[in-house]
Amino acid sequence: MKPVKFSTIVFTMLVGLIFQLYPWSNSGIIIRPDFLLVIMIYWLLQAPYHCNIGWVWFAGLLVDLSTGSLLGQHALTFAITAFLGLIYQRRLVLFNRWQLYLYVIFLFGVQRALILLLKLFAGGEIPDWTYGLPVISDLILWQFMIIWFGELTRPKKL
Amino acid sequence: MLKGIHQQLDPQESPAFFIQGPKPFPRLMFFCALSLVMMAVDARFDYLGQVRQWFSTALHPLEVVASAPNEWARNINTYFSSHNQLIQDNFKLKQQALIDHAALQRLATVDAENAHLRTLLAGDAPIIPQATLGEVMHMGRDPFSNIITLNRGSRHQITPGQAVVDEQGVVGQITRVYPYTSEVTLITDKKLSIPIQIERNQLRAIAFGEGKRNTLDIPYLPTSVDIKVGDKLVTSGIDGVYPAGLAVAVVTQIKQSQDSPFAKIISRPIAGVNNHKHVLILKVPDSPVINQTNENRPFLPRNNAQHLDQSVVDVLQKNNAAVDPHPVTETPVLDTGVPEANTNSQGLTPENTPAPVAPEHP
């Protein structure tokens, strides 16, 4: 398979940012996926030679700036999530579809849990069960990324 | 020659160090530390405000692109909204205007009398705030905070701390200003508190937002306090941010427990904090107009009960009507300042007061 172009990554990041900036209504915000997180995790696993923890961290920073929340908290959770994805990257590309779904759900769940933790430290309140819903829409978006940009590339058989 | 060797190498086969740079763990530690420092700096100091400003300006075109589909949908919707609906709305609004005018006529007299009495008592002139019409762009992207974003920013002379109201009552306060937009923290947010007064008996207190539940809490009042369910809370105006007398909330629940010396008083905001399109951003003048008290004139500028020029309230009510026939995308800045009120002060009834600024729709 051809290596991914770096410009593709930047372009999808921009598109993700636009979706992030879309004025979501009250009910929309409950199911809104974390566009930038899904896109960047996909590229991290698909093209680790272009997209490293730093880029995912930068995407988190963009989310922080666009939501107007405390600068650095999304960036921190994105970086940790990226790390958890990256250390298993070699194995993940060998997984079958369902194993991969499970691991990806785990990653998105970890990110949301970390954000929740940070917000609770800052004096937030515990949200209701709908807080977990975006993980499902994250997974749907993940599937779209797979459709548009292909399954994760396996290394060539020797 | 070296370049040639480089090109022959497949990225998979080159040494790991050159592909990945530092190992993931040190990299993670670096970025974790960086974000922790940023969080600390952002929370404690004000250095990063400029970064936000700069970023917001750079992002403005993207934001416009992102909200374009919504804008188009609304325009199309407006285009096809039925003629009947418009006639009905028009009729309803005219009736409402008639009722309001009847009340206003009495108000003008009472105001004049009030002003006269104030001068007799050598009191200060009531503070008349200026108002800017703002449109709600979106309800905030962070599900944790009760923030709405308006389409007015520092380019429109908006400053942090200004009060935001709709035609029913207080919505919130401007907390962060970008060049073209500004963030309003709603009164139901946990971080916001608002000095209030109970309308019935003028008891002063402070109401705190309760976050997700969309209610206000009034703590630190003893169980014996004279508050009933249904009491209306209005702003007391002693903070200099909110003009006095704006409706805030209605008391809905009072709990008294044996083991606490304080009553638990819950109230519901009057303003539609979550379902509005247009709001007013008030600017309270720094100090009351002094020269008028010095001149000892019998009449002070006419001011309405809501402390807002009626025309501005009219515009607001029209814009928030069920069907929005002309969404105000580029509204002229409505400054209903003191000088203007001064010119048409002397005993003009609302009927023959020309609306100072009416938004012209094409």
PDB file of N, CA and C in Angstrom, chain A residues 17-18 20-23 26 29 32 49 52-54 57 61-62 65-73 76 79-80 83 86 90 116 118-119 123 125 131 156, chain B residues 10 19-20 24-25 27-28 31-32 34-36 38-39 42-43 48 52 55 59 62-63 66-67 70 137-142 144 176 183 190 210-212:
ATOM      1  N   LEU A  17     -11.716  19.844  12.373  1.00  0.00           N
ATOM      2  CA  LEU A  17     -11.823  21.084  13.145  1.00  0.00           C
ATOM      3  C   LEU A  17     -13.090  21.839  12.761  1.00  0.00           C
ATOM      4  N   ILE A  18     -13.407  21.841  11.467  1.00  0.00           N
ATOM      5  CA  ILE A  18     -14.630  22.524  11.027  1.00  0.00           C
ATOM      6  C   ILE A  18     -15.859  21.859  11.653  1.00  0.00           C
ATOM      7  N   GLN A  20     -15.866  20.230  14.367  1.00  0.00           N
ATOM      8  CA  GLN A  20     -15.809  20.558  15.787  1.00  0.00           C
ATOM      9  C   GLN A  20     -16.411  21.939  16.043  1.00  0.00           C
ATOM     10  N   LEU A  21     -16.200  22.853  15.077  1.00  0.00           N
ATOM     11  CA  LEU A  21     -16.675  24.223  15.243  1.00  0.00           C
ATOM     12  C   LEU A  21     -18.136  24.392  14.860  1.00  0.00           C
ATOM     13  N   TYR A  22     -18.717  23.369  14.238  1.00  0.00           N
ATOM     14  CA  TYR A  22     -20.111  23.478  13.827  1.00  0.00           C
ATOM     15  C   TYR A  22     -20.969  23.770  15.049  1.00  0.00           C
ATOM     16  N   PRO A  23     -21.911  24.721  14.930  1.00  0.00           N
ATOM     17  CA  PRO A  23     -22.740  25.047  16.102  1.00  0.00           C
ATOM     18  C   PRO A  23     -23.712  23.924  16.441  1.00  0.00           C
ATOM     19  N   ASN A  26     -28.460  21.581  21.331  1.00  0.00           N
ATOM     20  CA  ASN A  26     -28.438  20.945  22.644  1.00  0.00           C
ATOM     21  C   ASN A  26     -28.414  19.426  22.574  1.00  0.00           C
ATOM     22  N   ILE A  29     -25.133  17.968  20.861  1.00  0.00           N
ATOM     23  CA  ILE A  29     -23.880  17.965  21.616  1.00  0.00           C
ATOM     24  C   ILE A  29     -23.768  16.696  22.456  1.00  0.00           C
ATOM     25  N   ARG A  32     -22.425  14.153  19.884  1.00  0.00           N
ATOM     26  CA  ARG A  32     -21.348  14.596  19.003  1.00  0.00           C
ATOM     27  C   ARG A  32     -20.072  13.783  19.244  1.00  0.00           C
ATOM     28  N   TYR A  49       4.496   7.009  11.005  1.00  0.00           N
ATOM     29  CA  TYR A  49       5.695   7.725  10.563  1.00  0.00           C
ATOM     30  C   TYR A  49       5.402   9.191  10.311  1.00  0.00           C
ATOM     31  N   ASN A  52       2.585  11.561  15.054  1.00  0.00           N
ATOM     32  CA  ASN A  52       3.083  11.065  16.334  1.00  0.00           C
ATOM     33  C   ASN A  52       2.292  11.683  17.483  1.00  0.00           C
ATOM     34  N   ILE A  53       2.722  11.382  18.689  1.00  0.00           N
ATOM     35  CA  ILE A  53       1.998  11.877  19.863  1.00  0.00           C
ATOM     36  C   ILE A  53       1.881  13.395  19.841  1.00  0.00           C
ATOM     37  N   GLY A  54       2.911  14.053  19.336  1.00  0.00           N
ATOM     38  CA  GLY A  54       2.904  15.511  19.286  1.00  0.00           C
ATOM     39  C   GLY A  54       1.750  16.069  18.468  1.00  0.00           C
ATOM     40  N   TRP A  57      -1.442  15.569  20.301  1.00  0.00           N
ATOM     41  CA  TRP A  57      -1.464  16.568  21.372  1.00  0.00           C
ATOM     42  C   TRP A  57      -1.885  17.929  20.822  1.00  0.00           C
ATOM     43  N   LEU A  61      -5.023  20.430  21.656  1.00  0.00           N
ATOM     44  CA  LEU A  61      -4.907  21.854  21.956  1.00  0.00           C
ATOM     45  C   LEU A  61      -5.921  22.662  21.143  1.00  0.00           C
ATOM     46  N   LEU A  62      -6.114  22.260  19.886  1.00  0.00           N
ATOM     47  CA  LEU A  62      -7.108  22.937  19.048  1.00  0.00           C
ATOM     48  C   LEU A  62      -8.501  22.779  19.656  1.00  0.00           C
ATOM     49  N   LEU A  65      -8.870  25.139  22.518  1.00  0.00           N
ATOM     50  CA  LEU A  65      -9.072  26.520  22.105  1.00  0.00           C
ATOM     51  C   LEU A  65     -10.477  26.719  21.544  1.00  0.00           C
ATOM     52  N   SER A  66     -10.983  25.717  20.841  1.00  0.00           N
ATOM     53  CA  SER A  66     -12.306  25.906  20.230  1.00  0.00           C
ATOM     54  C   SER A  66     -13.417  25.788  21.261  1.00  0.00           C
ATOM     55  N   THR A  67     -13.219  24.977  22.304  1.00  0.00           N
ATOM     56  CA  THR A  67     -14.273  24.892  23.320  1.00  0.00           C
ATOM     57  C   THR A  67     -14.146  25.994  24.351  1.00  0.00           C
ATOM     58  N   GLY A  68     -12.993  26.654  24.397  1.00  0.00           N
ATOM     59  CA  GLY A  68     -12.815  27.687  25.407  1.00  0.00           C
ATOM     60  C   GLY A  68     -12.606  27.120  26.791  1.00  0.00           C
ATOM     61  N   SER A  69     -12.255  25.830  26.874  1.00  0.00           N
ATOM     62  CA  SER A  69     -12.017  25.254  28.193  1.00  0.00           C
ATOM     63  C   SER A  69     -10.573  25.518  28.605  1.00  0.00           C
ATOM     64  N   LEU A  70     -10.236  25.068  29.791  1.00  0.00           N
ATOM     65  CA  LEU A  70      -8.890  25.274  30.324  1.00  0.00           C
ATOM     66  C   LEU A  70      -7.854  24.778  29.321  1.00  0.00           C
ATOM     67  N   LEU A  71      -6.903  25.635  28.976  1.00  0.00           N
ATOM     68  CA  LEU A  71      -5.953  25.309  27.922  1.00  0.00           C
ATOM     69  C   LEU A  71      -5.059  24.154  28.359  1.00  0.00           C
ATOM     70  N   GLY A  72      -5.063  23.066  27.595  1.00  0.00           N
ATOM     71  CA  GLY A  72      -4.160  21.964  27.888  1.00  0.00           C
ATOM     72  C   GLY A  72      -4.839  20.708  28.389  1.00  0.00           C
ATOM     73  N   GLN A  73      -6.112  20.784  28.793  1.00  0.00           N
ATOM     74  CA  GLN A  73      -6.688  19.572  29.377  1.00  0.00           C
ATOM     75  C   GLN A  73      -7.047  18.542  28.309  1.00  0.00           C
ATOM     76  N   LEU A  76      -3.767  17.120  27.042  1.00  0.00           N
ATOM     77  CA  LEU A  76      -3.204  16.110  27.942  1.00  0.00           C
ATOM     78  C   LEU A  76      -3.868  14.747  27.717  1.00  0.00           C
ATOM     79  N   ALA A  79      -2.944  13.198  24.412  1.00  0.00           N
ATOM     80  CA  ALA A  79      -1.578  12.661  24.385  1.00  0.00           C
ATOM     81  C   ALA A  79      -1.529  11.300  25.079  1.00  0.00           C
ATOM     82  N   ILE A  80      -2.219  11.170  26.213  1.00  0.00           N
ATOM     83  CA  ILE A  80      -2.204   9.895  26.933  1.00  0.00           C
ATOM     84  C   ILE A  80      -2.884   8.814  26.090  1.00  0.00           C
ATOM     85  N   PHE A  83      -0.658   7.727  23.374  1.00  0.00           N
ATOM     86  CA  PHE A  83       0.398   6.848  23.888  1.00  0.00           C
ATOM     87  C   PHE A  83      -0.122   5.424  24.024  1.00  0.00           C
ATOM     88  N   LEU A  86      -0.321   3.967  20.665  1.00  0.00           N
ATOM     89  CA  LEU A  86       0.950   3.809  19.967  1.00  0.00           C
ATOM     90  C   LEU A  86       1.753   2.620  20.493  1.00  0.00           C
ATOM     91  N   ARG A  90       1.921  -1.905  16.707  1.00  0.00           N
ATOM     92  CA  ARG A  90       2.411  -3.043  15.919  1.00  0.00           C
ATOM     93  C   ARG A  90       1.439  -4.215  16.009  1.00  0.00           C
ATOM     94  N   LEU A 116     -13.259  13.655  32.210  1.00  0.00           N
ATOM     95  CA  LEU A 116     -14.177  13.724  33.344  1.00  0.00           C
ATOM     96  C   LEU A 116     -13.399  13.930  34.637  1.00  0.00           C
ATOM     97  N   LEU A 118     -10.432  15.263  35.044  1.00  0.00           N
ATOM     98  CA  LEU A 118      -9.885  16.618  35.114  1.00  0.00           C
ATOM     99  C   LEU A 118     -10.963  17.625  35.484  1.00  0.00           C
ATOM    100  N   LYS A 119     -12.167  17.429  34.892  1.00  0.00           N
ATOM    101  CA  LYS A 119     -13.258  18.367  35.177  1.00  0.00           C
ATOM    102  C   LYS A 119     -13.694  18.240  36.627  1.00  0.00           C
ATOM    103  N   GLY A 123     -13.743  21.005  39.937  1.00  0.00           N
ATOM    104  CA  GLY A 123     -14.993  21.366  40.611  1.00  0.00           C
ATOM    105  C   GLY A 123     -16.226  21.172  39.768  1.00  0.00           C
ATOM    106  N   GLU A 125     -19.345  18.734  38.053  1.00  0.00           N
ATOM    107  CA  GLU A 125     -20.254  17.785  38.681  1.00  0.00           C
ATOM    108  C   GLU A 125     -20.324  16.522  37.840  1.00  0.00           C
ATOM    109  N   TYR A 131     -23.297  10.915  29.079  1.00  0.00           N
ATOM    110  CA  TYR A 131     -21.920  11.332  28.868  1.00  0.00           C
ATOM    111  C   TYR A 131     -21.144  10.292  28.071  1.00  0.00           C
ATOM    112  N   LYS A 156       4.235  -6.034   5.414  1.00  0.00           N
ATOM    113  CA  LYS A 156       4.347  -7.046   4.362  1.00  0.00           C
ATOM    114  C   LYS A 156       4.838  -8.366   4.932  1.00  0.00           C
TER     115      LYS A 156
ATOM    116  N   ASP B  10      13.555   1.642   2.203  1.00  0.00           N
ATOM    117  CA  ASP B  10      12.125   1.641   2.483  1.00  0.00           C
ATOM    118  C   ASP B  10      11.943   2.156   3.901  1.00  0.00           C
ATOM    119  N   ILE B  19      12.787   7.086  12.170  1.00  0.00           N
ATOM    120  CA  ILE B  19      11.373   7.216  11.823  1.00  0.00           C
ATOM    121  C   ILE B  19      10.609   7.903  12.953  1.00  0.00           C
ATOM    122  N   GLN B  20      10.831   7.419  14.140  1.00  0.00           N
ATOM    123  CA  GLN B  20       9.950   7.826  15.226  1.00  0.00           C
ATOM    124  C   GLN B  20      10.504   8.945  16.081  1.00  0.00           C
ATOM    125  N   PRO B  24       8.219   6.635  22.409  1.00  0.00           N
ATOM    126  CA  PRO B  24       6.911   7.165  22.810  1.00  0.00           C
ATOM    127  C   PRO B  24       6.832   7.636  24.258  1.00  0.00           C
ATOM    128  N   PHE B  25       7.459   6.912  25.171  1.00  0.00           N
ATOM    129  CA  PHE B  25       7.255   7.274  26.575  1.00  0.00           C
ATOM    130  C   PHE B  25       7.858   8.633  26.944  1.00  0.00           C
ATOM    131  N   ARG B  27       8.378  11.000  24.958  1.00  0.00           N
ATOM    132  CA  ARG B  27       7.554  11.955  24.226  1.00  0.00           C
ATOM    133  C   ARG B  27       6.277  12.274  25.004  1.00  0.00           C
ATOM    134  N   LEU B  28       5.626  11.195  25.504  1.00  0.00           N
ATOM    135  CA  LEU B  28       4.399  11.372  26.282  1.00  0.00           C
ATOM    136  C   LEU B  28       4.681  12.240  27.506  1.00  0.00           C
ATOM    137  N   PHE B  31       4.993  15.902  26.578  1.00  0.00           N
ATOM    138  CA  PHE B  31       3.744  16.603  26.262  1.00  0.00           C
ATOM    139  C   PHE B  31       2.819  16.693  27.472  1.00  0.00           C
ATOM    140  N   CYS B  32       2.869  15.668  28.338  1.00  0.00           N
ATOM    141  CA  CYS B  32       2.087  15.740  29.576  1.00  0.00           C
ATOM    142  C   CYS B  32       2.540  16.934  30.407  1.00  0.00           C
ATOM    143  N   LEU B  34       4.118  19.524  29.409  1.00  0.00           N
ATOM    144  CA  LEU B  34       3.792  20.771  28.715  1.00  0.00           C
ATOM    145  C   LEU B  34       2.338  21.159  28.966  1.00  0.00           C
ATOM    146  N   SER B  35       1.427  20.170  28.841  1.00  0.00           N
ATOM    147  CA  SER B  35       0.015  20.528  29.020  1.00  0.00           C
ATOM    148  C   SER B  35      -0.293  20.851  30.473  1.00  0.00           C
ATOM    149  N   LEU B  36       0.382  20.180  31.407  1.00  0.00           N
ATOM    150  CA  LEU B  36       0.144  20.507  32.815  1.00  0.00           C
ATOM    151  C   LEU B  36       0.576  21.942  33.114  1.00  0.00           C
ATOM    152  N   MET B  38       0.721  24.329  30.946  1.00  0.00           N
ATOM    153  CA  MET B  38      -0.246  25.223  30.298  1.00  0.00           C
ATOM    154  C   MET B  38      -1.504  25.378  31.142  1.00  0.00           C
ATOM    155  N   MET B  39      -1.987  24.231  31.687  1.00  0.00           N
ATOM    156  CA  MET B  39      -3.196  24.301  32.505  1.00  0.00           C
ATOM    157  C   MET B  39      -2.972  25.192  33.715  1.00  0.00           C
ATOM    158  N   ASP B  42      -2.752  28.780  32.589  1.00  0.00           N
ATOM    159  CA  ASP B  42      -4.059  29.279  32.151  1.00  0.00           C
ATOM    160  C   ASP B  42      -4.975  29.520  33.339  1.00  0.00           C
ATOM    161  N   ALA B  43      -4.879  28.637  34.346  1.00  0.00           N
ATOM    162  CA  ALA B  43      -5.784  28.772  35.482  1.00  0.00           C
ATOM    163  C   ALA B  43      -5.360  29.904  36.413  1.00  0.00           C
ATOM    164  N   LEU B  48      -2.153  33.580  28.765  1.00  0.00           N
ATOM    165  CA  LEU B  48      -2.618  32.875  27.578  1.00  0.00           C
ATOM    166  C   LEU B  48      -3.858  33.510  26.946  1.00  0.00           C
ATOM    167  N   ARG B  52      -5.407  32.974  23.034  1.00  0.00           N
ATOM    168  CA  ARG B  52      -6.805  32.691  22.683  1.00  0.00           C
ATOM    169  C   ARG B  52      -7.341  33.706  21.688  1.00  0.00           C
ATOM    170  N   PHE B  55      -5.840  33.145  18.295  1.00  0.00           N
ATOM    171  CA  PHE B  55      -6.366  31.920  17.704  1.00  0.00           C
ATOM    172  C   PHE B  55      -7.802  32.117  17.235  1.00  0.00           C
ATOM    173  N   LEU B  59      -9.290  31.693  13.555  1.00  0.00           N
ATOM    174  CA  LEU B  59     -10.275  30.635  13.331  1.00  0.00           C
ATOM    175  C   LEU B  59     -11.612  31.167  12.831  1.00  0.00           C
ATOM    176  N   LEU B  62     -13.002  29.808   9.549  1.00  0.00           N
ATOM    177  CA  LEU B  62     -13.448  28.417   9.680  1.00  0.00           C
ATOM    178  C   LEU B  62     -14.796  28.349  10.379  1.00  0.00           C
ATOM    179  N   GLU B  63     -14.951  29.199  11.378  1.00  0.00           N
ATOM    180  CA  GLU B  63     -16.199  29.208  12.132  1.00  0.00           C
ATOM    181  C   GLU B  63     -17.356  29.613  11.231  1.00  0.00           C
ATOM    182  N   ALA B  66     -18.182  26.728   9.117  1.00  0.00           N
ATOM    183  CA  ALA B  66     -18.856  25.677   9.866  1.00  0.00           C
ATOM    184  C   ALA B  66     -20.315  26.003  10.122  1.00  0.00           C
ATOM    185  N   SER B  67     -20.606  27.282  10.338  1.00  0.00           N
ATOM    186  CA  SER B  67     -22.000  27.607  10.655  1.00  0.00           C
ATOM    187  C   SER B  67     -22.797  27.969   9.419  1.00  0.00           C
ATOM    188  N   ASN B  70     -26.129  25.877   8.670  1.00  0.00           N
ATOM    189  CA  ASN B  70     -27.224  26.298   9.541  1.00  0.00           C
ATOM    190  C   ASN B  70     -27.865  27.578   9.043  1.00  0.00           C
ATOM    191  N   MET B 137     -24.941  32.520  18.800  1.00  0.00           N
ATOM    192  CA  MET B 137     -24.385  31.732  17.704  1.00  0.00           C
ATOM    193  C   MET B 137     -24.492  30.246  17.980  1.00  0.00           C
ATOM    194  N   HIS B 138     -24.060  29.826  19.137  1.00  0.00           N
ATOM    195  CA  HIS B 138     -24.246  28.427  19.508  1.00  0.00           C
ATOM    196  C   HIS B 138     -24.213  28.284  21.013  1.00  0.00           C
ATOM    197  N   MET B 139     -24.628  27.097  21.468  1.00  0.00           N
ATOM    198  CA  MET B 139     -24.829  26.892  22.895  1.00  0.00           C
ATOM    199  C   MET B 139     -23.583  26.352  23.587  1.00  0.00           C
ATOM    200  N   GLY B 140     -22.432  26.637  23.036  1.00  0.00           N
ATOM    201  CA  GLY B 140     -21.225  26.169  23.707  1.00  0.00           C
ATOM    202  C   GLY B 140     -20.864  24.769  23.276  1.00  0.00           C
ATOM    203  N   ARG B 141     -19.567  24.513  23.145  1.00  0.00           N
ATOM    204  CA  ARG B 141     -19.137  23.213  22.649  1.00  0.00           C
ATOM    205  C   ARG B 141     -18.720  22.304  23.780  1.00  0.00           C
ATOM    206  N   ASP B 142     -18.683  22.836  24.963  1.00  0.00           N
ATOM    207  CA  ASP B 142     -18.261  22.042  26.110  1.00  0.00           C
ATOM    208  C   ASP B 142     -19.502  21.668  26.919  1.00  0.00           C
ATOM    209  N   PHE B 144     -19.831  20.565  29.672  1.00  0.00           N
ATOM    210  CA  PHE B 144     -19.710  20.744  31.123  1.00  0.00           C
ATOM    211  C   PHE B 144     -20.087  22.140  31.594  1.00  0.00           C
ATOM    212  N   ARG B 176     -15.887  36.096  28.581  1.00  0.00           N
ATOM    213  CA  ARG B 176     -14.682  36.108  27.761  1.00  0.00           C
ATOM    214  C   ARG B 176     -15.019  36.772  26.435  1.00  0.00           C
ATOM    215  N   GLU B 183     -18.261  35.110  24.944  1.00  0.00           N
ATOM    216  CA  GLU B 183     -18.873  34.004  25.676  1.00  0.00           C
ATOM    217  C   GLU B 183     -19.677  34.540  26.849  1.00  0.00           C
ATOM    218  N   LYS B 190     -22.358  27.050  37.572  1.00  0.00           N
ATOM    219  CA  LYS B 190     -21.895  26.908  38.967  1.00  0.00           C
ATOM    220  C   LYS B 190     -20.982  28.044  39.394  1.00  0.00           C
ATOM    221  N   GLU B 210     -26.667  26.399  39.795  1.00  0.00           N
ATOM    222  CA  GLU B 210     -26.533  25.011  40.232  1.00  0.00           C
ATOM    223  C   GLU B 210     -26.104  24.082  39.111  1.00  0.00           C
ATOM    224  N   GLY B 211     -25.612  24.648  38.022  1.00  0.00           N
ATOM    225  CA  GLY B 211     -25.090  23.806  36.959  1.00  0.00           C
ATOM    226  C   GLY B 211     -26.176  23.142  36.142  1.00  0.00           C
ATOM    227  N   LYS B 212     -26.015  21.855  35.925  1.00  0.00           N
ATOM    228  CA  LYS B 212     -26.843  21.105  34.983  1.00  0.00           C
ATOM    229  C   LYS B 212     -28.333  21.194  35.256  1.00  0.00           C
TER     230      LYS B 212
END
